[in-house]
Amino acid sequence: MRVALASDHGGFEQKQALVAALVREGYEVTDLGPFDDASVDYPDYAVLVARAVANGSADRGVLVCGTGIGMAIAANKIAGIRAATVCSPEFAALARAHNDANVLALSGRFVDFEANRKIAELFLETPFAEGRHARRVAKIEELDGGETRQTANGEE
Ligand code: RB5
């Protein structure tokens, strides 16, 4: 599975550790930055991961900021993105099973690394439950406002 990650300064340290952990676990990881802990604006990095997932060059995205909230708000502006801020393993599994979330937004300041690592693993490994949830997710997709969803090779 191809996973794109990014953070701001509030999530930088955990993003670095998560990149290393996911590489060790065999994921195909793309680190979209930043590459030092200087202060940056989280929307600039959220959009990089959101676009990678929306255009099909990554299967899932993981974002880390101070709370995970700003990253999710920004990522959800991109058509095709269902980003969820997650602070517990249970929510990680439910964000996948019920919402087919494709971007995970983590808190680097309020959740410790071991908890976030477990949350990320569950997020990456839990399948979408389909069934009634597919109808609901289709209704979310309709809210994308007619913007065309593109795959990596440019197809609709
Ligand atoms: C940066 O100080 C902080 O606002 C950011 O990391 C994040 O928590 C925003 O939602």
Coordinates of N, CA and C and ligand atoms in Angstrom, one line a residue:
M1 N 0.8 -1.2 0.0 CA 0.0 0.0 0.0 C 0.9 1.3 0.0
R2 N 0.5 2.2 -0.8 CA 1.2 3.5 -0.9 C 0.6 4.5 0.0
V3 N 1.5 5.0 0.9 CA 1.0 6.0 1.9 C 1.8 7.3 1.8
A4 N 1.1 8.4 1.7 CA 1.7 9.7 1.7 C 1.6 10.3 3.1
L5 N 2.6 10.9 3.6 CA 2.6 11.6 4.9 C 3.1 13.0 4.8
A6 N 2.6 13.8 5.7 CA 3.1 15.2 5.9 C 2.7 15.7 7.3
S7 N 3.2 16.8 7.7 CA 2.9 17.4 9.0 C 3.1 18.9 8.9
D8 N 2.9 19.5 10.1 CA 3.4 20.8 10.3 C 4.5 20.7 11.4
H9 N 4.9 21.8 11.9 CA 5.9 21.8 13.0 C 5.3 21.1 14.3
G10 N 4.0 21.2 14.5 CA 3.4 20.6 15.7 C 3.4 19.0 15.6
G11 N 3.5 18.5 14.4 CA 3.5 17.1 14.2 C 4.7 16.5 13.6
F12 N 5.7 17.4 13.4 CA 6.9 17.0 12.7 C 7.6 15.8 13.3
E13 N 7.9 15.8 14.7 CA 8.6 14.7 15.3 C 7.9 13.4 15.1
Q14 N 6.6 13.4 15.3 CA 5.8 12.1 15.2 C 5.7 11.7 13.7
K15 N 5.7 12.7 12.8 CA 5.7 12.3 11.4 C 6.9 11.6 11.0
Q16 N 8.1 12.1 11.5 CA 9.4 11.4 11.2 C 9.4 10.0 11.8
A17 N 8.9 9.8 13.0 CA 8.9 8.5 13.6 C 7.9 7.6 12.9
L18 N 6.8 8.1 12.4 CA 5.8 7.3 11.7 C 6.3 6.9 10.3
V19 N 7.0 7.8 9.7 CA 7.6 7.4 8.4 C 8.5 6.2 8.6
A20 N 9.4 6.3 9.6 CA 10.3 5.2 9.8 C 9.6 3.9 10.2
A21 N 8.6 4.0 11.0 CA 7.8 2.8 11.4 C 7.1 2.2 10.2
L22 N 6.5 3.0 9.4 CA 5.7 2.5 8.3 C 6.6 1.9 7.2
V23 N 7.8 2.5 7.0 CA 8.8 1.9 6.1 C 9.2 0.5 6.6
R24 N 9.5 0.4 7.9 CA 9.9 -0.9 8.5 C 8.8 -1.9 8.4
E25 N 7.5 -1.5 8.4 CA 6.4 -2.4 8.3 C 6.1 -2.8 6.9
G26 N 6.8 -2.2 5.9 CA 6.7 -2.6 4.5 C 5.8 -1.8 3.6
Y27 N 5.3 -0.7 4.2 CA 4.5 0.2 3.3 C 5.4 1.0 2.4
E28 N 4.8 1.4 1.2 CA 5.5 2.2 0.3 C 5.2 3.6 0.7
V29 N 6.2 4.3 1.3 CA 5.9 5.6 2.0 C 6.5 6.7 1.1
T30 N 5.7 7.8 1.0 CA 6.2 9.0 0.4 C 6.1 10.1 1.5
D31 N 7.2 10.7 1.9 CA 7.2 11.8 2.9 C 7.2 13.1 2.1
L32 N 6.0 13.8 2.3 CA 5.8 15.1 1.5 C 6.2 16.3 2.4
G33 N 6.9 16.1 3.5 CA 7.5 17.2 4.2 C 6.7 17.6 5.4
P34 N 7.1 18.6 6.1 CA 8.3 19.3 5.9 C 9.5 18.5 6.3
F35 N 10.7 19.0 6.1 CA 11.9 18.2 6.4 C 12.8 18.8 7.5
D36 N 12.2 19.7 8.2 CA 12.8 20.2 9.5 C 11.6 20.7 10.3
D37 N 11.9 21.1 11.6 CA 10.8 21.5 12.5 C 10.5 23.0 12.5
A38 N 10.9 23.7 11.5 CA 10.6 25.1 11.4 C 9.1 25.3 11.3
S39 N 8.6 26.4 11.8 CA 7.1 26.7 11.8 C 6.6 26.9 10.3
V40 N 5.6 26.1 10.0 CA 4.9 26.2 8.7 C 3.4 26.3 8.9
D41 N 2.7 26.5 7.8 CA 1.3 26.6 7.8 C 0.7 25.2 7.4
Y42 N -0.1 24.6 8.2 CA -0.6 23.2 8.0 C -1.3 23.1 6.7
P43 N -2.1 24.1 6.2 CA -2.8 23.8 4.9 C -1.9 23.5 3.8
D44 N -0.7 24.1 3.8 CA 0.3 23.9 2.7 C 0.7 22.5 2.6
Y45 N 0.7 21.8 3.7 CA 1.1 20.4 3.7 C -0.1 19.4 3.6
A46 N -1.2 19.8 4.2 CA -2.4 19.0 4.1 C -2.8 18.8 2.6
V47 N -2.6 19.9 1.8 CA -3.1 19.8 0.4 C -2.1 18.9 -0.4
L48 N -0.9 18.8 0.0 CA 0.0 17.9 -0.8 C -0.4 16.4 -0.6
V49 N -0.7 16.1 0.6 CA -1.2 14.7 0.8 C -2.6 14.5 0.2
A50 N -3.5 15.4 0.4 CA -4.8 15.3 -0.1 C -4.8 15.1 -1.6
R51 N -4.0 15.9 -2.3 CA -3.9 15.8 -3.8 C -3.3 14.5 -4.2
A52 N -2.3 14.0 -3.5 CA -1.7 12.7 -3.8 C -2.8 11.6 -3.7
V53 N -3.6 11.6 -2.7 CA -4.6 10.6 -2.5 C -5.7 10.8 -3.6
A54 N -6.1 12.1 -3.8 CA -7.2 12.3 -4.7 C -6.8 12.0 -6.2
N55 N -5.5 12.1 -6.5 CA -5.2 11.8 -7.9 C -4.7 10.4 -8.1
G56 N -4.7 9.6 -7.0 CA -4.4 8.2 -7.1 C -3.0 7.9 -7.0
S57 N -2.1 8.8 -6.7 CA -0.7 8.5 -6.6 C -0.3 7.9 -5.2
A58 N -1.3 8.1 -4.3 CA -1.2 7.4 -3.0 C -2.5 6.7 -2.7
D59 N -2.5 5.6 -2.0 CA -3.7 4.9 -1.6 C -4.3 5.5 -0.3
R60 N -3.5 6.0 0.6 CA -4.0 6.6 1.8 C -3.0 7.7 2.2
G61 N -3.5 8.7 3.0 CA -2.7 9.8 3.5 C -2.7 9.8 5.0
V62 N -1.6 10.2 5.6 CA -1.5 10.4 7.0 C -0.9 11.8 7.2
L63 N -1.6 12.6 8.0 CA -1.2 14.0 8.4 C -1.1 14.1 9.9
V64 N -0.1 14.9 10.3 CA 0.1 15.1 11.7 C 0.3 16.6 12.0
C65 N -0.6 17.2 12.8 CA -0.3 18.6 13.3 C -0.5 18.6 14.8
G66 N -0.6 19.7 15.4 CA -0.7 19.8 16.8 C -1.9 19.0 17.3
T67 N -3.1 19.2 16.7 CA -4.3 18.5 17.1 C -4.8 17.5 16.1
G68 N -4.4 17.6 14.9 CA -5.0 16.8 13.8 C -6.3 17.5 13.2
I69 N -6.7 18.6 13.8 CA -8.0 19.2 13.4 C -7.8 20.1 12.1
G70 N -6.8 21.0 12.2 CA -6.6 21.9 11.0 C -6.3 21.1 9.8
M71 N -5.4 20.1 9.9 CA -5.1 19.2 8.8 C -6.3 18.6 8.1
A72 N -7.2 18.1 9.0 CA -8.4 17.4 8.4 C -9.3 18.4 7.7
I73 N -9.5 19.6 8.3 CA -10.3 20.6 7.7 C -9.8 21.0 6.4
A74 N -8.5 21.2 6.3 CA -7.9 21.6 5.0 C -7.9 20.5 4.0
A75 N -7.6 19.3 4.4 CA -7.6 18.1 3.4 C -9.0 17.9 2.9
N76 N -10.0 18.1 3.7 CA -11.4 17.8 3.3 C -11.9 18.8 2.2
K77 N -11.1 19.9 1.9 CA -11.5 20.8 0.9 C -11.2 20.2 -0.5
I78 N -10.4 19.1 -0.6 CA -10.1 18.6 -1.9 C -11.1 17.5 -2.2
A79 N -11.6 17.6 -3.4 CA -12.6 16.6 -3.9 C -12.1 15.2 -3.8
G80 N -13.0 14.3 -3.2 CA -12.6 12.9 -3.1 C -11.9 12.5 -1.8
I81 N -11.6 13.5 -1.0 CA -10.9 13.3 0.3 C -11.9 13.1 1.4
R82 N -11.8 12.1 2.2 CA -12.5 11.9 3.4 C -11.5 11.8 4.5
A83 N -11.1 12.9 5.1 CA -10.1 12.9 6.2 C -10.8 12.9 7.5
A84 N -10.2 12.1 8.4 CA -10.8 12.0 9.8 C -9.7 12.3 10.8
T85 N -10.0 13.2 11.8 CA -9.1 13.4 12.9 C -9.4 12.2 13.9
V86 N -8.4 11.5 14.3 CA -8.6 10.3 15.1 C -7.6 10.3 16.3
C87 N -8.2 10.1 17.5 CA -7.4 10.1 18.7 C -7.5 8.7 19.4
S88 N -8.2 7.7 18.9 CA -8.3 6.4 19.5 C -8.3 5.3 18.5
P89 N -7.9 4.1 18.9 CA -7.9 3.0 17.9 C -9.3 2.7 17.4
E90 N -10.3 2.8 18.3 CA -11.7 2.5 17.9 C -12.1 3.4 16.8
F91 N -11.8 4.7 17.0 CA -12.2 5.6 15.9 C -11.5 5.4 14.6
A92 N -10.2 4.9 14.7 CA -9.4 4.6 13.5 C -10.2 3.5 12.7
A93 N -10.6 2.5 13.4 CA -11.2 1.3 12.7 C -12.6 1.8 12.2
L94 N -13.3 2.6 13.0 CA -14.6 3.0 12.5 C -14.5 4.0 11.3
A95 N -13.5 4.9 11.3 CA -13.3 5.8 10.2 C -13.1 5.1 8.9
R96 N -12.5 3.9 9.0 CA -12.3 3.1 7.8 C -13.6 2.3 7.5
A97 N -14.1 1.6 8.5 CA -15.2 0.6 8.2 C -16.5 1.3 7.8
H98 N -16.8 2.4 8.5 CA -18.0 3.1 8.2 C -17.9 4.3 7.3
N99 N -16.8 5.0 7.3 CA -16.7 6.2 6.5 C -15.8 6.1 5.3
D100 N -15.1 5.0 5.2 CA -14.1 4.8 4.1 C -13.1 6.0 4.0
A101 N -12.7 6.5 5.2 CA -11.8 7.6 5.3 C -10.5 7.2 4.5
N102 N -10.0 8.2 3.8 CA -8.8 7.9 3.0 C -7.6 8.7 3.5
V103 N -7.8 9.6 4.4 CA -6.8 10.4 5.0 C -7.0 10.4 6.5
L104 N -5.9 10.1 7.2 CA -5.9 10.1 8.7 C -5.2 11.3 9.2
A105 N -5.8 12.1 10.1 CA -5.2 13.2 10.7 C -4.9 13.0 12.2
L106 N -3.7 13.1 12.6 CA -3.3 12.7 13.9 C -2.8 14.0 14.7
S107 N -2.9 13.9 16.0 CA -2.4 14.9 16.9 C -1.0 14.6 17.4
G108 N -0.1 15.4 17.1 CA 1.3 15.2 17.5 C 1.5 15.8 18.9
R109 N 0.6 16.5 19.5 CA 0.8 17.2 20.8 C 0.0 16.6 21.9
F110 N -1.1 15.9 21.6 CA -2.0 15.4 22.6 C -2.1 13.9 22.7
V111 N -1.5 13.2 21.7 CA -1.6 11.8 21.6 C -0.1 11.3 21.5
D112 N 0.3 10.3 22.3 CA 1.7 9.9 22.2 C 2.0 9.0 21.0
F113 N 3.2 8.8 20.7 CA 3.6 8.1 19.5 C 3.1 6.7 19.4
E114 N 3.2 6.0 20.5 CA 2.8 4.6 20.5 C 1.3 4.5 20.2
A115 N 0.5 5.4 20.8 CA -0.9 5.4 20.5 C -1.2 5.7 19.0
N116 N -0.5 6.7 18.5 CA -0.6 7.1 17.1 C -0.2 6.0 16.1
R117 N 0.8 5.3 16.5 CA 1.3 4.2 15.7 C 0.2 3.1 15.5
K118 N -0.4 2.8 16.7 CA -1.5 1.8 16.7 C -2.7 2.3 15.8
I119 N -3.0 3.6 16.0 CA -4.1 4.2 15.3 C -3.8 4.1 13.8
A120 N -2.6 4.4 13.4 CA -2.2 4.4 12.0 C -2.3 3.0 11.4
E121 N -1.8 2.0 12.2 CA -1.9 0.6 11.7 C -3.3 0.2 11.5
L122 N -4.2 0.5 12.4 CA -5.6 0.1 12.3 C -6.2 0.8 11.1
F123 N -5.9 2.1 10.9 CA -6.4 2.9 9.8 C -6.0 2.3 8.5
L124 N -4.7 1.8 8.4 CA -4.2 1.3 7.1 C -4.7 -0.1 6.9
E125 N -5.0 -0.9 7.9 CA -5.4 -2.3 7.7 C -6.9 -2.6 7.8
T126 N -7.7 -1.7 8.2 CA -9.1 -2.0 8.4 C -9.8 -1.7 7.0
P127 N -10.5 -2.7 6.5 CA -11.3 -2.5 5.2 C -12.6 -1.8 5.4
F128 N -13.0 -1.2 4.4 CA -14.4 -0.5 4.3 C -15.4 -1.6 4.5
A129 N -16.4 -1.4 5.3 CA -17.5 -2.4 5.5 C -18.5 -2.6 4.4
E130 N -18.5 -1.6 3.4 CA -19.4 -1.6 2.3 C -20.9 -1.6 2.8
G131 N -21.8 -2.3 2.1 CA -23.2 -2.4 2.6 C -23.9 -1.0 2.7
R132 N -24.6 -0.8 3.8 CA -25.3 0.4 4.0 C -24.3 1.6 4.0
H133 N -23.1 1.4 4.4 CA -22.1 2.5 4.5 C -21.7 3.0 3.1
A134 N -21.8 2.1 2.2 CA -21.4 2.5 0.8 C -22.4 3.6 0.3
R135 N -23.7 3.4 0.6 CA -24.7 4.3 0.2 C -24.5 5.7 0.8
R136 N -24.1 5.7 2.1 CA -23.8 7.0 2.8 C -22.6 7.7 2.3
V137 N -21.5 6.9 2.0 CA -20.3 7.5 1.5 C -20.5 8.0 0.1
A138 N -21.4 7.4 -0.7 CA -21.7 7.9 -2.0 C -22.4 9.2 -1.9
K139 N -23.2 9.4 -0.8 CA -23.9 10.7 -0.6 C -22.8 11.8 -0.2
I140 N -21.8 11.4 0.5 CA -20.7 12.3 0.8 C -20.0 12.7 -0.5
E141 N -19.8 11.7 -1.3 CA -19.1 12.0 -2.6 C -19.9 13.0 -3.5
E142 N -21.2 12.9 -3.4 CA -22.1 13.8 -4.2 C -21.9 15.3 -3.7
L143 N -21.4 15.4 -2.5 CA -21.2 16.8 -1.9 C -20.0 17.4 -2.5
D144 N -19.2 16.7 -3.2 CA -17.9 17.3 -3.8 C -18.2 18.4 -4.8
G145 N -19.5 18.6 -5.2 CA -19.9 19.7 -5.9 C -19.5 19.7 -7.4
G146 N -19.5 18.5 -7.9 CA -19.3 18.3 -9.4 C -17.9 18.5 -9.8
E147 N -17.0 18.7 -8.9 CA -15.6 18.7 -9.3 C -15.2 17.3 -9.7
T148 N -14.4 17.2 -10.8 CA -14.0 15.9 -11.4 C -13.0 15.2 -10.5
R149 N -13.2 14.0 -10.2 CA -12.2 13.2 -9.5 C -11.3 12.6 -10.5
Q150 N -10.0 12.8 -10.4 CA -9.1 12.3 -11.4 C -8.2 11.1 -10.8
T151 N -7.9 10.1 -11.6 CA -7.0 9.1 -11.1 C -5.6 9.5 -11.6
A152 N -4.6 8.7 -11.2 CA -3.2 9.0 -11.5 C -3.0 9.1 -13.0
N153 N -3.7 8.3 -13.8 CA -3.5 8.4 -15.2 C -4.5 9.3 -15.9
G154 N -5.2 10.2 -15.1 CA -6.0 11.3 -15.7 C -7.4 10.9 -16.1
E155 N -7.8 9.6 -15.8 CA -9.2 9.2 -16.1 C -10.1 9.8 -15.0
E156 N -11.4 9.9 -15.4 CA -12.4 10.4 -14.4 C -12.7 9.3 -13.4
Ligands
RB5_1 C1 0.1 25.1 15.1 O1 0.4 25.8 16.2 C2 -1.3 24.4 15.3 O2 -2.3 25.3 15.2 C3 -1.4 23.2 14.3 O3 -0.4 22.3 14.5 C4 -2.7 22.4 14.4 O4 -3.0 22.0 15.7 C5 -3.9 23.0 13.8 O5 -5.0 22.5 13.7

